[in-house]
Amino acid sequence: MKLRLLLLAITLCLFSSCSSTKTIKFTNKEPDVYTTNNLKEFLDRNKRPKVVLRVPDASINTTAQENVDYLYNSIENQLLSSGFVVRDRQLFNQIIGNDNNNIDYEKIKEKSDTDLIIELTKLDPSIVYKTNTYYDKKDREKTETEGTYERYGASVEFKVVSIANNEYAGMYKFNYTPCTDGCVISKSFKDIRKELKKLRKKEEEPYEGVEKDVLEEFIKDATRKLVAEMRS
């Protein structure tokens, strides 16, 4: 996909000389967060709470072939660096079994020695942001007369369950908004030719969504914000 788009851009440049520079910007989408007083008080008393990350398979909006374990590991590593004691999620899943309708939280706490379940309820790396406006090289806002510009954003949602109280202790949604500081969409023919050469060397496969390195950094940042909101 990238290769096709780049070839299209080169073709357009041949006719337009790519003389104008255009920059698109999107407004940052704010998080949606809620933390109960019980959770705040618990974390105030317990500086090193014992937590486990749960990731239901249906919560991830990615291709079936894609391995997203690196994202789960990023979340757990960030929780560790934030002072949490992180339990093994696979062992925890074995303890609670497959029938979530009959979960006995008192027994779970006893068997797993865990205080909180941090559940990744949804991850979407393919949220499309569109705009028909851009800024020229003098930072003047203009309207595109033909078509719209698109970039991928992402969102992640967490739910926190207090095992001792058997209650939902917090709900959190964080967003990655692309191009908040501006993305240049018109480049010189020389710049485009350089990018085409790099893509050919990398032989990148099509990926419809936020780039993996960007997604990983977003997940790390979202986890940091999650911890901050839980402890605020």
mmCIF file of C-alpha atoms in Angstrom:
data_model
loop_
_atom_site.group_PDB
_atom_site.id
_atom_site.type_symbol
_atom_site.label_atom_id
_atom_site.label_comp_id
_atom_site.label_asym_id
_atom_site.label_seq_id
_atom_site.Cartn_x
_atom_site.Cartn_y
_atom_site.Cartn_z
ATOM 1 C CA MET A 1 0.000 0.000 0.000
ATOM 2 C CA LYS A 2 2.734 2.471 0.930
ATOM 3 C CA LEU A 3 4.581 1.674 -2.248
ATOM 4 C CA ARG A 4 1.499 2.284 -4.382
ATOM 5 C CA LEU A 5 0.763 5.567 -2.618
ATOM 6 C CA LEU A 6 4.345 6.684 -3.068
ATOM 7 C CA LEU A 7 4.301 5.856 -6.761
ATOM 8 C CA LEU A 8 1.054 7.799 -7.079
ATOM 9 C CA ALA A 9 2.639 10.758 -5.309
ATOM 10 C CA ILE A 10 5.581 10.666 -7.698
ATOM 11 C CA THR A 11 3.240 10.621 -10.671
ATOM 12 C CA LEU A 12 1.362 13.633 -9.307
ATOM 13 C CA CYS A 13 4.645 15.418 -8.703
ATOM 14 C CA LEU A 14 5.637 14.977 -12.318
ATOM 15 C CA PHE A 15 2.569 16.976 -13.305
ATOM 16 C CA SER A 16 2.469 19.464 -10.445
ATOM 17 C CA SER A 17 6.258 19.777 -9.766
ATOM 18 C CA CYS A 18 5.455 19.405 -6.036
ATOM 19 C CA SER A 19 6.083 23.115 -5.695
ATOM 20 C CA SER A 20 3.742 23.659 -2.744
ATOM 21 C CA THR A 21 4.191 22.349 0.770
ATOM 22 C CA LYS A 22 1.066 21.270 2.620
ATOM 23 C CA THR A 23 0.794 20.318 6.280
ATOM 24 C CA ILE A 24 -2.195 18.640 7.920
ATOM 25 C CA LYS A 25 -3.054 18.781 11.621
ATOM 26 C CA PHE A 26 -5.549 16.959 13.814
ATOM 27 C CA THR A 27 -6.829 18.078 17.215
ATOM 28 C CA ASN A 28 -5.755 15.844 20.061
ATOM 29 C CA LYS A 29 -8.574 13.626 21.354
ATOM 30 C CA GLU A 30 -8.742 13.770 25.139
ATOM 31 C CA PRO A 31 -8.841 10.620 27.317
ATOM 32 C CA ASP A 32 -11.988 9.374 29.031
ATOM 33 C CA VAL A 33 -11.113 8.210 32.552
ATOM 34 C CA TYR A 34 -12.828 7.329 35.817
ATOM 35 C CA THR A 35 -11.316 6.077 39.085
ATOM 36 C CA THR A 36 -13.326 5.147 42.193
ATOM 37 C CA ASN A 37 -12.402 6.580 45.564
ATOM 38 C CA ASN A 38 -11.893 3.043 46.867
ATOM 39 C CA LEU A 39 -9.151 2.439 44.311
ATOM 40 C CA LYS A 40 -7.470 5.753 45.074
ATOM 41 C CA GLU A 41 -7.500 5.005 48.806
ATOM 42 C CA PHE A 42 -6.223 1.465 48.242
ATOM 43 C CA LEU A 43 -3.291 2.646 46.126
ATOM 44 C CA ASP A 44 -2.538 5.363 48.651
ATOM 45 C CA ARG A 45 -2.151 2.660 51.328
ATOM 46 C CA ASN A 46 -0.419 0.120 49.082
ATOM 47 C CA LYS A 47 2.591 1.476 47.203
ATOM 48 C CA ARG A 48 3.385 -1.872 45.557
ATOM 49 C CA PRO A 49 0.018 -3.416 44.636
ATOM 50 C CA LYS A 50 -0.097 -6.889 43.082
ATOM 51 C CA VAL A 51 -1.726 -6.775 39.657
ATOM 52 C CA VAL A 52 -2.329 -8.978 36.640
ATOM 53 C CA LEU A 53 -2.955 -7.973 33.041
ATOM 54 C CA ARG A 54 -5.859 -9.720 31.348
ATOM 55 C CA VAL A 55 -6.271 -9.629 27.583
ATOM 56 C CA PRO A 56 -9.405 -11.272 26.134
ATOM 57 C CA ASP A 57 -8.762 -12.297 22.524
ATOM 58 C CA ALA A 58 -11.831 -10.475 21.190
ATOM 59 C CA SER A 59 -10.593 -7.104 22.476
ATOM 60 C CA ILE A 60 -7.890 -6.649 19.857
ATOM 61 C CA ASN A 61 -8.856 -5.230 16.466
ATOM 62 C CA THR A 62 -5.925 -6.567 14.449
ATOM 63 C CA THR A 63 -5.365 -9.216 11.829
ATOM 64 C CA ALA A 64 -5.442 -12.822 13.004
ATOM 65 C CA GLN A 65 -1.851 -13.391 11.874
ATOM 66 C CA GLU A 66 -0.419 -10.493 13.799
ATOM 67 C CA ASN A 67 1.456 -11.191 17.015
ATOM 68 C CA VAL A 68 0.681 -8.501 19.583
ATOM 69 C CA ASP A 69 2.474 -10.053 22.556
ATOM 70 C CA TYR A 70 5.051 -7.268 22.333
ATOM 71 C CA LEU A 71 2.284 -4.817 23.290
ATOM 72 C CA TYR A 72 1.247 -6.862 26.318
ATOM 73 C CA ASN A 73 4.879 -7.098 27.378
ATOM 74 C CA SER A 74 5.212 -3.321 27.017
ATOM 75 C CA ILE A 75 2.231 -2.809 29.326
ATOM 76 C CA GLU A 76 3.572 -5.222 31.934
ATOM 77 C CA ASN A 77 7.074 -3.735 31.790
ATOM 78 C CA GLN A 78 5.657 -0.267 32.299
ATOM 79 C CA LEU A 79 3.587 -1.467 35.260
ATOM 80 C CA LEU A 80 6.726 -3.012 36.764
ATOM 81 C CA SER A 81 8.711 0.189 36.324
ATOM 82 C CA SER A 82 5.845 2.090 37.982
ATOM 83 C CA GLY A 83 6.171 0.053 41.179
ATOM 84 C CA PHE A 84 3.514 -2.617 40.640
ATOM 85 C CA VAL A 85 4.077 -6.307 41.348
ATOM 86 C CA VAL A 86 2.970 -8.001 38.121
ATOM 87 C CA ARG A 87 1.618 -11.549 38.228
ATOM 88 C CA ASP A 88 1.944 -14.032 35.372
ATOM 89 C CA ARG A 89 -1.195 -13.645 33.246
ATOM 90 C CA GLN A 90 -1.176 -17.150 31.822
ATOM 91 C CA LEU A 91 -0.990 -18.684 35.294
ATOM 92 C CA PHE A 92 -3.746 -16.352 36.450
ATOM 93 C CA ASN A 93 -5.991 -17.446 33.576
ATOM 94 C CA GLN A 94 -5.468 -21.059 34.583
ATOM 95 C CA ILE A 95 -6.555 -20.227 38.120
ATOM 96 C CA ILE A 96 -9.806 -18.531 37.183
ATOM 97 C CA GLY A 97 -10.698 -21.139 34.529
ATOM 98 C CA ASN A 98 -12.848 -20.566 31.480
ATOM 99 C CA ASP A 99 -16.232 -19.871 33.088
ATOM 100 C CA ASN A 100 -16.144 -16.150 33.838
ATOM 101 C CA ASN A 101 -19.777 -16.198 34.950
ATOM 102 C CA ASN A 102 -18.890 -18.104 38.128
ATOM 103 C CA ILE A 103 -15.822 -16.205 39.252
ATOM 104 C CA ASP A 104 -15.327 -16.310 43.016
ATOM 105 C CA TYR A 105 -13.129 -13.281 43.631
ATOM 106 C CA GLU A 106 -12.390 -14.246 47.227
ATOM 107 C CA LYS A 107 -10.913 -17.562 46.065
ATOM 108 C CA ILE A 108 -9.056 -15.852 43.236
ATOM 109 C CA LYS A 109 -7.373 -13.484 45.675
ATOM 110 C CA GLU A 110 -6.455 -16.377 47.931
ATOM 111 C CA LYS A 111 -5.024 -18.564 45.151
ATOM 112 C CA SER A 112 -3.326 -15.887 43.055
ATOM 113 C CA ASP A 113 -2.224 -13.415 45.752
ATOM 114 C CA THR A 114 -3.371 -10.586 43.464
ATOM 115 C CA ASP A 115 -5.010 -7.277 44.376
ATOM 116 C CA LEU A 116 -6.110 -5.823 41.047
ATOM 117 C CA ILE A 117 -7.015 -7.079 37.587
ATOM 118 C CA ILE A 118 -6.062 -4.618 34.844
ATOM 119 C CA GLU A 119 -8.027 -5.726 31.824
ATOM 120 C CA LEU A 120 -7.245 -4.499 28.336
ATOM 121 C CA THR A 121 -10.806 -4.406 27.062
ATOM 122 C CA LYS A 122 -10.178 -2.902 23.629
ATOM 123 C CA LEU A 123 -7.300 -1.943 21.356
ATOM 124 C CA ASP A 124 -7.892 -0.398 17.956
ATOM 125 C CA PRO A 125 -4.823 0.629 15.917
ATOM 126 C CA SER A 126 -6.802 1.505 12.773
ATOM 127 C CA ILE A 127 -8.903 4.556 13.604
ATOM 128 C CA VAL A 128 -9.094 6.769 10.517
ATOM 129 C CA TYR A 129 -8.709 10.524 10.941
ATOM 130 C CA LYS A 130 -9.830 12.625 7.966
ATOM 131 C CA THR A 131 -9.561 16.266 7.036
ATOM 132 C CA ASN A 132 -10.053 18.425 3.967
ATOM 133 C CA THR A 133 -8.044 21.316 5.387
ATOM 134 C CA TYR A 134 -4.310 21.906 5.330
ATOM 135 C CA TYR A 135 -1.767 24.623 6.084
ATOM 136 C CA ASP A 136 0.503 26.106 3.457
ATOM 137 C CA LYS A 137 4.173 27.012 3.943
ATOM 138 C CA LYS A 138 3.118 30.332 5.504
ATOM 139 C CA ASP A 139 0.907 28.449 8.003
ATOM 140 C CA ARG A 140 -2.299 29.701 6.403
ATOM 141 C CA GLU A 141 -5.263 27.338 6.674
ATOM 142 C CA LYS A 142 -6.654 26.219 3.325
ATOM 143 C CA THR A 143 -9.400 23.901 2.122
ATOM 144 C CA GLU A 144 -8.634 21.053 -0.243
ATOM 145 C CA THR A 145 -10.973 21.179 -3.234
ATOM 146 C CA GLU A 146 -10.493 17.546 -4.218
ATOM 147 C CA GLY A 147 -10.754 14.729 -1.701
ATOM 148 C CA THR A 148 -9.567 14.435 1.891
ATOM 149 C CA TYR A 149 -6.336 13.535 3.672
ATOM 150 C CA GLU A 150 -6.263 10.506 5.944
ATOM 151 C CA ARG A 151 -3.995 9.270 8.722
ATOM 152 C CA TYR A 152 -4.329 6.385 11.165
ATOM 153 C CA GLY A 153 -4.825 6.901 14.883
ATOM 154 C CA ALA A 154 -5.388 4.429 17.708
ATOM 155 C CA SER A 155 -7.199 3.943 21.003
ATOM 156 C CA VAL A 156 -6.861 1.614 23.963
ATOM 157 C CA GLU A 157 -9.305 0.907 26.780
ATOM 158 C CA PHE A 158 -8.628 -0.539 30.227
ATOM 159 C CA LYS A 159 -10.875 -1.739 33.025
ATOM 160 C CA VAL A 160 -9.585 -2.171 36.587
ATOM 161 C CA VAL A 161 -11.234 -4.676 38.942
ATOM 162 C CA SER A 162 -10.554 -4.742 42.673
ATOM 163 C CA ILE A 163 -10.525 -8.421 43.611
ATOM 164 C CA ALA A 164 -11.000 -7.872 47.350
ATOM 165 C CA ASN A 165 -14.092 -5.693 46.863
ATOM 166 C CA ASN A 166 -15.336 -7.463 43.722
ATOM 167 C CA GLU A 167 -15.983 -4.114 42.068
ATOM 168 C CA TYR A 168 -15.112 -2.181 38.941
ATOM 169 C CA ALA A 169 -12.590 0.262 40.295
ATOM 170 C CA GLY A 170 -11.801 2.237 37.157
ATOM 171 C CA MET A 171 -12.488 2.679 33.444
ATOM 172 C CA TYR A 172 -9.955 4.305 31.137
ATOM 173 C CA LYS A 173 -9.743 5.160 27.453
ATOM 174 C CA PHE A 174 -6.670 6.747 25.874
ATOM 175 C CA ASN A 175 -6.225 7.936 22.304
ATOM 176 C CA TYR A 176 -3.394 8.384 19.869
ATOM 177 C CA THR A 177 -4.178 11.273 17.542
ATOM 178 C CA PRO A 178 -1.867 11.552 14.513
ATOM 179 C CA CYS A 179 -0.309 14.767 13.246
ATOM 180 C CA THR A 180 -1.115 16.913 16.283
ATOM 181 C CA ASP A 181 2.102 18.822 15.585
ATOM 182 C CA GLY A 182 1.569 18.680 11.832
ATOM 183 C CA CYS A 183 2.429 16.206 9.062
ATOM 184 C CA VAL A 184 3.924 17.362 5.781
ATOM 185 C CA ILE A 185 2.009 15.796 2.895
ATOM 186 C CA SER A 186 3.669 17.512 -0.062
ATOM 187 C CA LYS A 187 7.348 16.914 -0.627
ATOM 188 C CA SER A 188 9.833 17.555 -3.360
ATOM 189 C CA PHE A 189 10.417 14.927 -6.024
ATOM 190 C CA LYS A 190 13.897 14.411 -4.563
ATOM 191 C CA ASP A 191 12.503 13.605 -1.086
ATOM 192 C CA ILE A 192 9.908 11.207 -2.469
ATOM 193 C CA ARG A 193 12.549 9.413 -4.534
ATOM 194 C CA LYS A 194 14.636 8.909 -1.375
ATOM 195 C CA GLU A 195 11.673 7.438 0.485
ATOM 196 C CA LEU A 196 10.896 5.116 -2.411
ATOM 197 C CA LYS A 197 14.477 3.856 -2.351
ATOM 198 C CA LYS A 198 14.254 3.167 1.406
ATOM 199 C CA LEU A 199 10.993 1.259 1.039
ATOM 200 C CA ARG A 200 12.443 -0.927 -1.675
ATOM 201 C CA LYS A 201 15.390 -1.795 0.562
ATOM 202 C CA LYS A 202 13.179 -2.632 3.528
ATOM 203 C CA GLU A 203 10.644 -4.533 1.396
ATOM 204 C CA GLU A 204 7.942 -3.515 3.847
ATOM 205 C CA GLU A 205 4.635 -5.385 3.771
ATOM 206 C CA PRO A 206 1.360 -3.455 3.728
ATOM 207 C CA TYR A 207 0.049 -2.537 7.178
ATOM 208 C CA GLU A 208 -3.272 -0.756 7.530
ATOM 209 C CA GLY A 209 -3.012 0.987 10.862
ATOM 210 C CA VAL A 210 -0.641 2.884 13.101
ATOM 211 C CA GLU A 211 2.970 1.838 12.519
ATOM 212 C CA LYS A 212 4.120 -0.778 15.017
ATOM 213 C CA ASP A 213 6.835 1.313 16.637
ATOM 214 C CA VAL A 214 4.409 4.218 17.024
ATOM 215 C CA LEU A 215 1.747 1.882 18.423
ATOM 216 C CA GLU A 216 4.180 0.442 20.955
ATOM 217 C CA GLU A 217 5.205 3.909 22.137
ATOM 218 C CA PHE A 218 1.522 4.880 22.389
ATOM 219 C CA ILE A 219 0.800 1.795 24.531
ATOM 220 C CA LYS A 220 3.707 2.624 26.846
ATOM 221 C CA ASP A 221 2.499 6.204 27.193
ATOM 222 C CA ALA A 222 -1.106 5.064 27.747
ATOM 223 C CA THR A 223 0.056 2.719 30.527
ATOM 224 C CA ARG A 224 1.966 5.539 32.192
ATOM 225 C CA LYS A 225 -1.151 7.681 32.045
ATOM 226 C CA LEU A 226 -3.231 4.779 33.362
ATOM 227 C CA VAL A 227 -1.001 4.483 36.433
ATOM 228 C CA ALA A 228 -1.057 8.250 36.981
ATOM 229 C CA GLU A 229 -4.860 8.345 36.788
ATOM 230 C CA MET A 230 -5.241 5.381 39.139
ATOM 231 C CA ARG A 231 -3.006 7.048 41.711
ATOM 232 C CA SER A 232 -4.309 10.601 41.307
#
